[in-house]
Tab-separated table of C-alpha atoms and ligand atoms in Angstrom:
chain	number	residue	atom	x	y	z
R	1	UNK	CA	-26.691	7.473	30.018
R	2	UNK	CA	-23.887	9.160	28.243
R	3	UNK	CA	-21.802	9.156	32.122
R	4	UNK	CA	-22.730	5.797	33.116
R	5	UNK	CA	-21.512	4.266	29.949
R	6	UNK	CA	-17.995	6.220	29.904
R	7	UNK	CA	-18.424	4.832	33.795
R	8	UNK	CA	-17.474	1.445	31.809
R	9	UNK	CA	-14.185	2.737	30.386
R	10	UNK	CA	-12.198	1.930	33.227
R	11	UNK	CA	-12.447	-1.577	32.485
R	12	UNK	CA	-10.271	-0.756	29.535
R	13	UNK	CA	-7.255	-0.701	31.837
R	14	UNK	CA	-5.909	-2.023	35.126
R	15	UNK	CA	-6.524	-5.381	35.782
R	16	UNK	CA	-9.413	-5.915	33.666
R	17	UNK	CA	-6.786	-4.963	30.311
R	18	UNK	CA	-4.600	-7.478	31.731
R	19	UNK	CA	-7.337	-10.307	31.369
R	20	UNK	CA	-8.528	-8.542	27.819
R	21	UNK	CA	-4.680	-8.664	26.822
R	22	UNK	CA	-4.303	-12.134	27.873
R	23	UNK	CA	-7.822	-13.414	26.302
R	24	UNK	CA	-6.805	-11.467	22.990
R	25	UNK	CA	-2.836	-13.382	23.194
R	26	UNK	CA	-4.990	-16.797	23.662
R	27	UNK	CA	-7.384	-15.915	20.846
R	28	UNK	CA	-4.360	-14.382	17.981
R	29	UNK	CA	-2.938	-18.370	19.122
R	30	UNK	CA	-5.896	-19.417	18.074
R	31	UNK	CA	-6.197	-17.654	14.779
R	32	UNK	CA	-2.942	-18.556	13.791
R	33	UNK	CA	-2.959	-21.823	14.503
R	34	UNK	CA	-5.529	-22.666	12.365
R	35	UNK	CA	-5.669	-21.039	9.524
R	36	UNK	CA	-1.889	-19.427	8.981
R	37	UNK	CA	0.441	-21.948	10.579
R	38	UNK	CA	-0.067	-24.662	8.794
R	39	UNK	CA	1.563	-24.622	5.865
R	40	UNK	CA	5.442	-24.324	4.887
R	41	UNK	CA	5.138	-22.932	1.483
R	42	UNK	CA	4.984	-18.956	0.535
R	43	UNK	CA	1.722	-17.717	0.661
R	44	UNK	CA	0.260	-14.345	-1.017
R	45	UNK	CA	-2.065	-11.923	0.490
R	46	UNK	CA	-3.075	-8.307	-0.122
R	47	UNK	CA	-2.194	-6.625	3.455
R	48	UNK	CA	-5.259	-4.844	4.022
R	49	UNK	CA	-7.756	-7.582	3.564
R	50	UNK	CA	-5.232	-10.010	5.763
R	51	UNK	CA	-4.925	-7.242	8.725
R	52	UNK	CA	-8.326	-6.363	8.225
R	53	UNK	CA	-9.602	-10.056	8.894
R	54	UNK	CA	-6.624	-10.792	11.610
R	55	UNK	CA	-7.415	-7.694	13.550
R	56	UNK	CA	-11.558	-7.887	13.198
R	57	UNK	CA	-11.791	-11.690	14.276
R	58	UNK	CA	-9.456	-11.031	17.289
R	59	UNK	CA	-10.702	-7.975	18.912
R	60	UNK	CA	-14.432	-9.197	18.145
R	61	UNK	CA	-13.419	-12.744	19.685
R	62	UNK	CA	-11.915	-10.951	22.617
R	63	UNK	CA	-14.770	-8.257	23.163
R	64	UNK	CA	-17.412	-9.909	22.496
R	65	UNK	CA	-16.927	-13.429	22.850
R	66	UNK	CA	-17.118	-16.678	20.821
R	67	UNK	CA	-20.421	-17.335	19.340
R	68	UNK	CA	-22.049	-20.486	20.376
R	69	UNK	CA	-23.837	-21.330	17.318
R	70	UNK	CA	-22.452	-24.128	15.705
R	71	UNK	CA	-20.380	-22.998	12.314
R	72	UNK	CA	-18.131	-20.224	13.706
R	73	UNK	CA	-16.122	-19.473	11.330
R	74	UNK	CA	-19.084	-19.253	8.978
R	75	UNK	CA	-20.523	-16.657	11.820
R	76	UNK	CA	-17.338	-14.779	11.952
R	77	UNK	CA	-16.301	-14.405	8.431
R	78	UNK	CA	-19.721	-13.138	7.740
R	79	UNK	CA	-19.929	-10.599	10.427
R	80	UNK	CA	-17.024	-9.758	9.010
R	81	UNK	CA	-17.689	-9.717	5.761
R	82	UNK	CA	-20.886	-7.353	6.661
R	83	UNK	CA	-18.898	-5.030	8.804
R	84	UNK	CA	-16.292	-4.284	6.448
R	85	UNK	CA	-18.761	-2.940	3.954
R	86	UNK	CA	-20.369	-0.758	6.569
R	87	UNK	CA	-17.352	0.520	7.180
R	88	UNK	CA	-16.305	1.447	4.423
R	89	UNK	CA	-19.670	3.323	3.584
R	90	UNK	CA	-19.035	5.563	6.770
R	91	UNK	CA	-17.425	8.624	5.336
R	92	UNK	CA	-20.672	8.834	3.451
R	93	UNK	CA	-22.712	8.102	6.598
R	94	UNK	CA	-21.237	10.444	8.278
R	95	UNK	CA	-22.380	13.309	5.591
R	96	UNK	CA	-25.970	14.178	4.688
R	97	UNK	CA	-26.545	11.444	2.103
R	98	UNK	CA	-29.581	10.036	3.177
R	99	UNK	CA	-28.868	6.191	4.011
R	100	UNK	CA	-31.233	4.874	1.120
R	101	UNK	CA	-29.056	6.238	-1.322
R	102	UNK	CA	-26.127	4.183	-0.351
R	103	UNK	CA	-26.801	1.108	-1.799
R	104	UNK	CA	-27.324	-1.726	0.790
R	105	UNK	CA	-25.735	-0.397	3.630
R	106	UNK	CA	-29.274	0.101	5.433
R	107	UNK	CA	-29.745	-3.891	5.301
R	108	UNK	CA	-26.420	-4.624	6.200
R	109	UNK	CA	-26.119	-2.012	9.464
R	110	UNK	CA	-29.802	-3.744	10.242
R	111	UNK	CA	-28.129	-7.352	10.500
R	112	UNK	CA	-25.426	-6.010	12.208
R	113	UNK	CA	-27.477	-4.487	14.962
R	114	UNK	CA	-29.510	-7.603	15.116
R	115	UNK	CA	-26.417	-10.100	15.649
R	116	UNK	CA	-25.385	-7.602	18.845
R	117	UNK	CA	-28.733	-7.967	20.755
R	118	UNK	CA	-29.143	-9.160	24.113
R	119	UNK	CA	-30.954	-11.962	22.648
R	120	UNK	CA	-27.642	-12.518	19.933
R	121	UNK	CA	-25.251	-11.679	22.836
R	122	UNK	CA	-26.547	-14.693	25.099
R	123	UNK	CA	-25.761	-16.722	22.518
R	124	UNK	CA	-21.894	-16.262	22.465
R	125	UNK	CA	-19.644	-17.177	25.703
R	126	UNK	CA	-16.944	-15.110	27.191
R	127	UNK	CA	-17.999	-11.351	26.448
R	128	UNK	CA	-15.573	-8.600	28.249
R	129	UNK	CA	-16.345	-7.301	31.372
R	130	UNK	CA	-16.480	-3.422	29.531
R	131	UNK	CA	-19.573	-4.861	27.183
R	132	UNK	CA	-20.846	-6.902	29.767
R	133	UNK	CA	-21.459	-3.520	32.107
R	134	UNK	CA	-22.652	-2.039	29.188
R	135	UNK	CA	-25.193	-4.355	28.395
R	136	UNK	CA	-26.134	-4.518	31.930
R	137	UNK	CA	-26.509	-0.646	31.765
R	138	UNK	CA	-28.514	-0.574	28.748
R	139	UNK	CA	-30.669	-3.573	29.871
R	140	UNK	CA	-31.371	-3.135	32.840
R	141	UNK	CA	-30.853	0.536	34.170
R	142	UNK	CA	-32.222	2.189	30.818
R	143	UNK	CA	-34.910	-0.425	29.512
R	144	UNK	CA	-34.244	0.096	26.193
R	145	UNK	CA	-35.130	-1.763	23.014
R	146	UNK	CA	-33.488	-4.045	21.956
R	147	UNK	CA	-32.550	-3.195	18.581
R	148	UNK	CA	-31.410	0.054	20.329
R	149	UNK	CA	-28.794	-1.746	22.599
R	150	UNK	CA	-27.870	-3.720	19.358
R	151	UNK	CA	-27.343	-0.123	18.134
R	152	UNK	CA	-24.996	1.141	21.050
R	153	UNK	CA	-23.071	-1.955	20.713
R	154	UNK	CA	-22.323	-1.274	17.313
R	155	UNK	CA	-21.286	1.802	17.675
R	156	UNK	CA	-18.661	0.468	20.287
R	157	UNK	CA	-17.795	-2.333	18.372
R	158	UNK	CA	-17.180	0.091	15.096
R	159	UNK	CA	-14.557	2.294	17.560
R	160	UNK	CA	-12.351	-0.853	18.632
R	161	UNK	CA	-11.660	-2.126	14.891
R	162	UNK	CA	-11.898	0.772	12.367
R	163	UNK	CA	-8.580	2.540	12.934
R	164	UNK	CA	-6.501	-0.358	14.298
R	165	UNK	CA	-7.125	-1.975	10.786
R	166	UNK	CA	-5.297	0.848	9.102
R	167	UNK	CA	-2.870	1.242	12.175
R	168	UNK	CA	-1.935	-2.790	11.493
R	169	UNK	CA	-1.989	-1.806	7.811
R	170	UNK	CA	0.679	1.000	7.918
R	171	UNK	CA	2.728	-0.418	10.660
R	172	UNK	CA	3.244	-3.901	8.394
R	173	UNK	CA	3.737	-1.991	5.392
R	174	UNK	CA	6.436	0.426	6.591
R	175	UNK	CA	8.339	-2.784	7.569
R	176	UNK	CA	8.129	-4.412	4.723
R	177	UNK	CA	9.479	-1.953	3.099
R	178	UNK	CA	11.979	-0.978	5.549
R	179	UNK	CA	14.008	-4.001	6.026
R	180	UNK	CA	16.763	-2.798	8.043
R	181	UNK	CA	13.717	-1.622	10.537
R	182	UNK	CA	12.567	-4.838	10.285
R	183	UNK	CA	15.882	-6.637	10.932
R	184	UNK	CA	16.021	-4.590	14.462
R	185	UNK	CA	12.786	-5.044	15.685
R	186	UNK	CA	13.545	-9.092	15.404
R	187	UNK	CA	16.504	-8.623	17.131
R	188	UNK	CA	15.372	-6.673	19.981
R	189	UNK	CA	12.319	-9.299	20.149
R	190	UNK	CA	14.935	-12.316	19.950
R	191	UNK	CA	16.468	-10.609	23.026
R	192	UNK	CA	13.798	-10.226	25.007
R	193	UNK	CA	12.771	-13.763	24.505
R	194	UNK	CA	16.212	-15.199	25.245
R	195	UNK	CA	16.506	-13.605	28.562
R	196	UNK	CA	12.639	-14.837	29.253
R	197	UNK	CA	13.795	-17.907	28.480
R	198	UNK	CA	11.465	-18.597	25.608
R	199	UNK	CA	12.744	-20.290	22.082
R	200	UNK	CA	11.059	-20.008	19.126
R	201	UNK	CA	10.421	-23.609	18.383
R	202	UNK	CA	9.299	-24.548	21.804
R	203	UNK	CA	5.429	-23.694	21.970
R	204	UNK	CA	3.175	-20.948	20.253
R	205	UNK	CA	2.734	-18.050	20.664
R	206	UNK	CA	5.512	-17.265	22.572
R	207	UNK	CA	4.035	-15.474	25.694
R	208	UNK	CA	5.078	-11.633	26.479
R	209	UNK	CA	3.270	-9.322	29.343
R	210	UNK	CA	2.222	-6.372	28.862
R	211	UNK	CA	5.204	-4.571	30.919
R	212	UNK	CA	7.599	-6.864	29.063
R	213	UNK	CA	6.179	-6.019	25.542
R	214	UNK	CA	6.513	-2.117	26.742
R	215	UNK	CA	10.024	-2.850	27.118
R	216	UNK	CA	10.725	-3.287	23.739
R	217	UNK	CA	11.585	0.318	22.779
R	218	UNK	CA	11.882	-0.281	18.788
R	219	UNK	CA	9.070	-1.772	18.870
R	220	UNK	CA	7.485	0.740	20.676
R	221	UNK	CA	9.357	3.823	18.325
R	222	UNK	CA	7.768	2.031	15.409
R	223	UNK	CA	4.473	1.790	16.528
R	224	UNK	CA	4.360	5.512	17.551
R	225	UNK	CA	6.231	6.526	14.077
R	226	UNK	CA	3.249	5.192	12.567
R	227	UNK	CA	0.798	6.636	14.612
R	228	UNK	CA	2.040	9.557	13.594
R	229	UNK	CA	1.937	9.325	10.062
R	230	UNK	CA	-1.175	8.519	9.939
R	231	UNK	CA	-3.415	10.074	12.572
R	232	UNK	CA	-5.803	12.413	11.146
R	233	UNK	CA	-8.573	12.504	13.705
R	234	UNK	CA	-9.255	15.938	14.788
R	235	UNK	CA	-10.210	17.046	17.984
R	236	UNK	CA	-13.582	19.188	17.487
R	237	UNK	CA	-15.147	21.211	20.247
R	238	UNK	CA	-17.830	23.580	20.583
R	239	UNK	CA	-16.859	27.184	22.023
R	240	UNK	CA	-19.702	27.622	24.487
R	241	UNK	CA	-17.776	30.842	25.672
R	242	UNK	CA	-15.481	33.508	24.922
R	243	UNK	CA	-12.202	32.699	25.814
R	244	UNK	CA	-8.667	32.372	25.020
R	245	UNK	CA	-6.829	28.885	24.376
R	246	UNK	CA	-3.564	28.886	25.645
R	247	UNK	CA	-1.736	26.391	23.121
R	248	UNK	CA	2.562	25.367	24.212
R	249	UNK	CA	3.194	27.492	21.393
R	250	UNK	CA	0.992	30.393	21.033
R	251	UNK	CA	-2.432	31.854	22.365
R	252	UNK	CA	-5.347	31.805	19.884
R	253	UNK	CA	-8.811	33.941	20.355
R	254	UNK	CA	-12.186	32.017	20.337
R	255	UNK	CA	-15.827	33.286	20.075
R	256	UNK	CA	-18.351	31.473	21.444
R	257	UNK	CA	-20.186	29.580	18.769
R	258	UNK	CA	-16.938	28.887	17.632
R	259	UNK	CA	-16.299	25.660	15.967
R	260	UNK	CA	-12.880	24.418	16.894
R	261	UNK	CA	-10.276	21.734	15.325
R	262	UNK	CA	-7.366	20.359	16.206
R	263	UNK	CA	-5.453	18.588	13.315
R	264	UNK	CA	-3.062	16.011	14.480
R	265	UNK	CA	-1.178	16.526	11.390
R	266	UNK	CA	-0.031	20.354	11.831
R	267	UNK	CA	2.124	18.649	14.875
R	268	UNK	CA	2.956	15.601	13.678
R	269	UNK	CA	4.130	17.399	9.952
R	270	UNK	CA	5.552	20.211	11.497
R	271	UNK	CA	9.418	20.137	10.446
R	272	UNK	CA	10.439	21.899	13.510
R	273	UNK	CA	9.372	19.130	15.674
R	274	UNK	CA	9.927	16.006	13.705
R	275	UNK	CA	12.838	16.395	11.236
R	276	UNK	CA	11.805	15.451	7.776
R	277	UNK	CA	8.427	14.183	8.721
R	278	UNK	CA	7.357	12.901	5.754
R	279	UNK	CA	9.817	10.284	6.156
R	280	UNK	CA	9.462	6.903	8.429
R	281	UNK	CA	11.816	6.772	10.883
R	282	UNK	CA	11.200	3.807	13.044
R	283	UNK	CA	13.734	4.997	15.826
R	284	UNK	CA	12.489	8.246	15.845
R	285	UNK	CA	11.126	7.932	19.540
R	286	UNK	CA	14.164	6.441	20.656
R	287	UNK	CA	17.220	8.218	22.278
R	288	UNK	CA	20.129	6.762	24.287
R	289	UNK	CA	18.075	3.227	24.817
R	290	UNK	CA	14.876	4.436	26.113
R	291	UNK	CA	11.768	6.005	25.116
R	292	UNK	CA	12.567	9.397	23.272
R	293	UNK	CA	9.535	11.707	25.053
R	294	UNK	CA	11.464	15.427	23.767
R	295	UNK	CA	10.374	17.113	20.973
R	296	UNK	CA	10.516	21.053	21.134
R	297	UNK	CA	9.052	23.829	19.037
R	298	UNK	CA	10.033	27.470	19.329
R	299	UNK	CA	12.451	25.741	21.769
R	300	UNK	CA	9.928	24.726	24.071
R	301	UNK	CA	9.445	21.195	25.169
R	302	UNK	CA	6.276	20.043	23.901
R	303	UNK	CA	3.807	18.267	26.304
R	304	UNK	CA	1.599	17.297	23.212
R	305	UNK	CA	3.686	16.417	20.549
R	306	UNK	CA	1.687	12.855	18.975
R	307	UNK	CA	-2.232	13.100	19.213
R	308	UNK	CA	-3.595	10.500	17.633
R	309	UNK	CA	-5.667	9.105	20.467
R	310	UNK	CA	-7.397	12.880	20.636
R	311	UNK	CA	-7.927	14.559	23.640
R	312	UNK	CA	-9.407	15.051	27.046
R	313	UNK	CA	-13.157	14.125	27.891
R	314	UNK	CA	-13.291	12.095	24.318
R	315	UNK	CA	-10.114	10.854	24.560
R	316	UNK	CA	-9.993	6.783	23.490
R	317	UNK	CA	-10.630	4.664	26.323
R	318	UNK	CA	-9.498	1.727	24.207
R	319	UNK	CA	-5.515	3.207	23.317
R	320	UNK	CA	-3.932	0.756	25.458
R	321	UNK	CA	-5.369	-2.564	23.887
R	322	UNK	CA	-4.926	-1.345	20.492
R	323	UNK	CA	-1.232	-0.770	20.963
R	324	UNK	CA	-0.981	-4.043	22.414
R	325	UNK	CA	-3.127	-5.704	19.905
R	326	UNK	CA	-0.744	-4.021	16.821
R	327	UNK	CA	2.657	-4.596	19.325
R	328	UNK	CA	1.587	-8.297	19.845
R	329	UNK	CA	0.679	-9.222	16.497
R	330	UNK	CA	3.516	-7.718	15.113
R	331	UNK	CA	5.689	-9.559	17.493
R	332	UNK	CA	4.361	-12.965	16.194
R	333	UNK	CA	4.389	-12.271	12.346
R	334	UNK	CA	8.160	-11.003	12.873
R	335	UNK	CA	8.854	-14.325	14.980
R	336	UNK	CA	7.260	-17.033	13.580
R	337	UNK	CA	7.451	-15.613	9.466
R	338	UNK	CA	9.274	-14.475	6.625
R	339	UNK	CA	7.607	-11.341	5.432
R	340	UNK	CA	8.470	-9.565	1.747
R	341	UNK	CA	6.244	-7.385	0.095
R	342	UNK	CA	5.325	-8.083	-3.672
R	343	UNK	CA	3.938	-4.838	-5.211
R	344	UNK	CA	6.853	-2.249	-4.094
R	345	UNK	CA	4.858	0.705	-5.069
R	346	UNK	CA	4.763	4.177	-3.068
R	347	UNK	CA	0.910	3.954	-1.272
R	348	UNK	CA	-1.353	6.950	-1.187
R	349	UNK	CA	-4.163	8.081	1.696
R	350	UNK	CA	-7.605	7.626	0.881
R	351	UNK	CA	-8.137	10.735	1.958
R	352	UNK	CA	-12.204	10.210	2.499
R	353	UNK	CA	-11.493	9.833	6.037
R	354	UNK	CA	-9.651	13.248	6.603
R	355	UNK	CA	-10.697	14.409	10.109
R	356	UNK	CA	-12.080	11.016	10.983
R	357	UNK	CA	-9.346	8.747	12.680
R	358	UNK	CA	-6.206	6.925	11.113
R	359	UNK	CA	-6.167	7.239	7.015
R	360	UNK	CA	-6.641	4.148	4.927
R	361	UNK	CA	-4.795	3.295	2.007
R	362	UNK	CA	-5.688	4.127	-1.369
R	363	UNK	CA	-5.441	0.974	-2.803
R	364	UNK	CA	-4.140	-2.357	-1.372
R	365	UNK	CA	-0.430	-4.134	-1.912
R	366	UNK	CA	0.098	-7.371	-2.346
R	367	UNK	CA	3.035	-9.027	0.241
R	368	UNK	CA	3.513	-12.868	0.892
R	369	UNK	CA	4.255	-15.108	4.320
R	370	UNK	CA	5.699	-17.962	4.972
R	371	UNK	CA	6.412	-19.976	8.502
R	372	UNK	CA	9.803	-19.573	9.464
R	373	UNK	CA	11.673	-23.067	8.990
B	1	HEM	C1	-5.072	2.520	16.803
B	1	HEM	C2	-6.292	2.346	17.245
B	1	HEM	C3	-7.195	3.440	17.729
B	1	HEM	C4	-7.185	4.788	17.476
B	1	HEM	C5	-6.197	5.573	16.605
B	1	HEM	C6	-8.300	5.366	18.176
B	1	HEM	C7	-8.618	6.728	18.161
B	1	HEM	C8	-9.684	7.284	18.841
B	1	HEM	C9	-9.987	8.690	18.878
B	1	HEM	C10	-9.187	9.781	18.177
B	1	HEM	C11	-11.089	8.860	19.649
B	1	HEM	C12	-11.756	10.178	20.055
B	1	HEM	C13	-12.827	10.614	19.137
B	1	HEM	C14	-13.393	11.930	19.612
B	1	HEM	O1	-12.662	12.794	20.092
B	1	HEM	O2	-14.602	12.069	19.518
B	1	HEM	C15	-11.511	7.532	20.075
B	1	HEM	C16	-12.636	7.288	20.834
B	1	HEM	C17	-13.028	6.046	21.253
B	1	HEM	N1	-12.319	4.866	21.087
B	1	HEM	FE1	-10.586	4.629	20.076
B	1	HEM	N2	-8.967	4.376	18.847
B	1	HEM	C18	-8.330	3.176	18.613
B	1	HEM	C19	-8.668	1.942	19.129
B	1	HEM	C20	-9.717	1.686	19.986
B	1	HEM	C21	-10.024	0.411	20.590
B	1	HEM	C22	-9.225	-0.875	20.413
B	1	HEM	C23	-11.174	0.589	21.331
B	1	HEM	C24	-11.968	-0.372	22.187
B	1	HEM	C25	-11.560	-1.440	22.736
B	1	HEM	C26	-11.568	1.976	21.186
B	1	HEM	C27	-12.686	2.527	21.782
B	1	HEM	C28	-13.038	3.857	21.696
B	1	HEM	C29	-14.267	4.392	22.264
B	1	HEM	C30	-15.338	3.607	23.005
B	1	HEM	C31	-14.265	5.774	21.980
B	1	HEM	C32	-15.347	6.787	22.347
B	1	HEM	C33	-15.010	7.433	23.653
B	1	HEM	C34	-16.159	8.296	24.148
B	1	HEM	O3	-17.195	7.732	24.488
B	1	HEM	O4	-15.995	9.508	24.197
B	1	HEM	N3	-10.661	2.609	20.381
B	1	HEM	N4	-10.629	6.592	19.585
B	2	NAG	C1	-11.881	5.475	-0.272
B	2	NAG	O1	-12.695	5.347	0.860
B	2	NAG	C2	-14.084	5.312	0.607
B	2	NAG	C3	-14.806	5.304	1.933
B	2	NAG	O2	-14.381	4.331	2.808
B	2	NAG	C4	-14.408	4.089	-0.233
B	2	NAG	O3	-15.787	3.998	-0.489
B	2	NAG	C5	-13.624	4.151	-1.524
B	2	NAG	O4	-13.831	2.953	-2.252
B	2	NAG	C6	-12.125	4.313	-1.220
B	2	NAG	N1	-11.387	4.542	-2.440
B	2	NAG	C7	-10.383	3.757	-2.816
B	2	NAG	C8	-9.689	4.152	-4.074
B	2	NAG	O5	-10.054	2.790	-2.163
């Protein structure tokens, strides 16, 4: 079952991420037009609940549909709502706390499963083609209960929003508080929608493909500078033999039995690679124009230098929407807003996820937005 359902992850890319990409632009219009783009005066927000709630309504909305029942927003907010507290009881899932010790996160995962049943699912129109093969598998080739395909579809739903939250977090608050950053990225964006022939005032959102969103090199530095601050999922694989792992830099000795890590950080920290890493350098992946792709160690060119999608067999089917997702929504809050951040405090990691995908803050910030006159 295992193969057949990574059998679905090609229709994470090729054409069928060109119709997710343009369902997701269609439903971030959506989103914005009615609840942020309304109103002319300043309006205040902490970041984390407002990317939490852009980015979990849009990739649900584009995944798995609208719901056809008849308050939606009620429906949404409270899956929502729900979801966010699971998630933030999974570092504790994850350990050997049994689950009735962790307050009401039993009941909630329970109504969670429930809403992604077949007999939920038929209820909502316009689910992807991935989660439609995936039902199909689970329904039909593997006959299996159907709280246990609610199950499976949580567990997919869980990967496609838990670290671009944090991703959308970071990226938004490293430009607020780097405005010169900030000031480039609109400028390359203003340039790419002048020669597409695109104004600001005429129509939202503007509309940007895939290959022309690529294009946009700061943006893309940015996105990857953040990725690599933050990324602390490790790769972990079982040694079934004895052997030796040939790493770019050196050779390293395993025993079978042999638990094995790979810590996106020791790269992604390491000074000889990245020059002061700890810093944010939104052009740091750009050289002479174009994408910068040379980083060396021991004066080797590195093949692996940012890992924050992890690796091989495991590695995340779902890396190309989520970079569009964060690219395209930061595209349209740099457009059609003024962004400033209110608290200017230095953030900390909440360092409960260590090991387990992008880091979330520590606390949340405060920042306000208002539509650009
Ligand atoms: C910035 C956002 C994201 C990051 C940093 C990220 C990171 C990762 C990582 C590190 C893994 C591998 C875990 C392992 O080795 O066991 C993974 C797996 C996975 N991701 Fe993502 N992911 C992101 C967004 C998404 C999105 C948007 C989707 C879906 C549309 C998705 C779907 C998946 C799935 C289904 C797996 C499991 C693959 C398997 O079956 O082996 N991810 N992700
Ligand atoms: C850190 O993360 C854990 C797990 O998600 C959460 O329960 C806790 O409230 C977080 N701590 C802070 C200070 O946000």
């Amino acid at each position: 079952m295992n193969d057949d359902l990574h059998g679905c992850y090609h229709l994470l890319r090729g054409t069928s991420l060109d119709i997710l990409t343009e369902n997701m632009m269609q439903n971030l219009k959506q989103f914005f037009e009615l609840q942020l783009l309304k109103t002319t005066n300043w309006n205040t927000a902490y970041l984390l609940t407002f990317c939490s709630s852009v980015i979990f309504e849009v990739t649900f909305t584009t995944i798995y549909g609208q719901s056809l029942a008849g308050n939606r927003r009620k429906f949404i907010t409270e899956l929502r709502d729900d979801f966010l507290k699971f998630d933030d009881k999974f570092p504790y899932l994850i350990s050997d706390i049994p689950i009735e010790l962790l307050g009401n996160v039993k009941s909630i995962r329970k109504k969670l499963v429930k809403l992604l049943t077949s007999e939920h699912l038929a209820k909502t129109q316009g689910l992807s083609e991935v989660v439609q093969m995936r039902q199909d598998i689970l329904e039909k080739y593997y006959t299996l209960e159907d709280f246990e395909i609610g199950a499976h579809h949580l567990g997919f739903l869980w990967a496609s929003v838990t670290n671009t939250i944090p991703t959308m977090f970071w990226a938004m608050y490293y430009l607020l508080q780097h405005p010169e950053a900030m000031a480039v990225l609109r400028d390359e964006i203003d340039h790419l929608l002048q020669s597409t022939g695109q104004k600001k005032g005429s129509g939202f959102p503007i509309h940007l493909t895939r290959e022309q969103l690529d294009s946009l090199v700061y943006l893309e530095s940015t996105v990857l500078e953040v990725l690599r601050l933050c990324s602390f999922s490790s790769i972990i694989r079982f040694v079934q033999e004895d052997l030796t792992l040939h790493s770019e830099t050196q050779d390293y000795c395993l025993r079978k039995g042999d638990l094995v890590a790979i810590f996106p950080p020791a790269i992604h920290y390491d000074p000889e690679v990245f020059e002061a890493p700890e810093e944010f350098r939104f052009d740091r992946f750009v050289e002479d124009g174009k994408k910068k792709t040379a980083f060396f160690k021991n004066g080797k060119k590195l093949k692996y230098y940012l890992l924050p999608f992890g690796f091989g067999a495991s590695k995340c089917p779902g890396r190309f929407l989520a970079i569009f997702e964060v690219k395209q929504l930061l595209v349209i809050l740099l457009t059609y807003f003024d962004l400033e951040i209110i608290d200017d405090k230095p953030m900390e990691a909440n360092y409960s996820r260590l090991l387990f995908g992008i880091q979330h803050p520590a606390s949340d910030v405060l920042f306000r937005y208002k539509v650009k006159s």
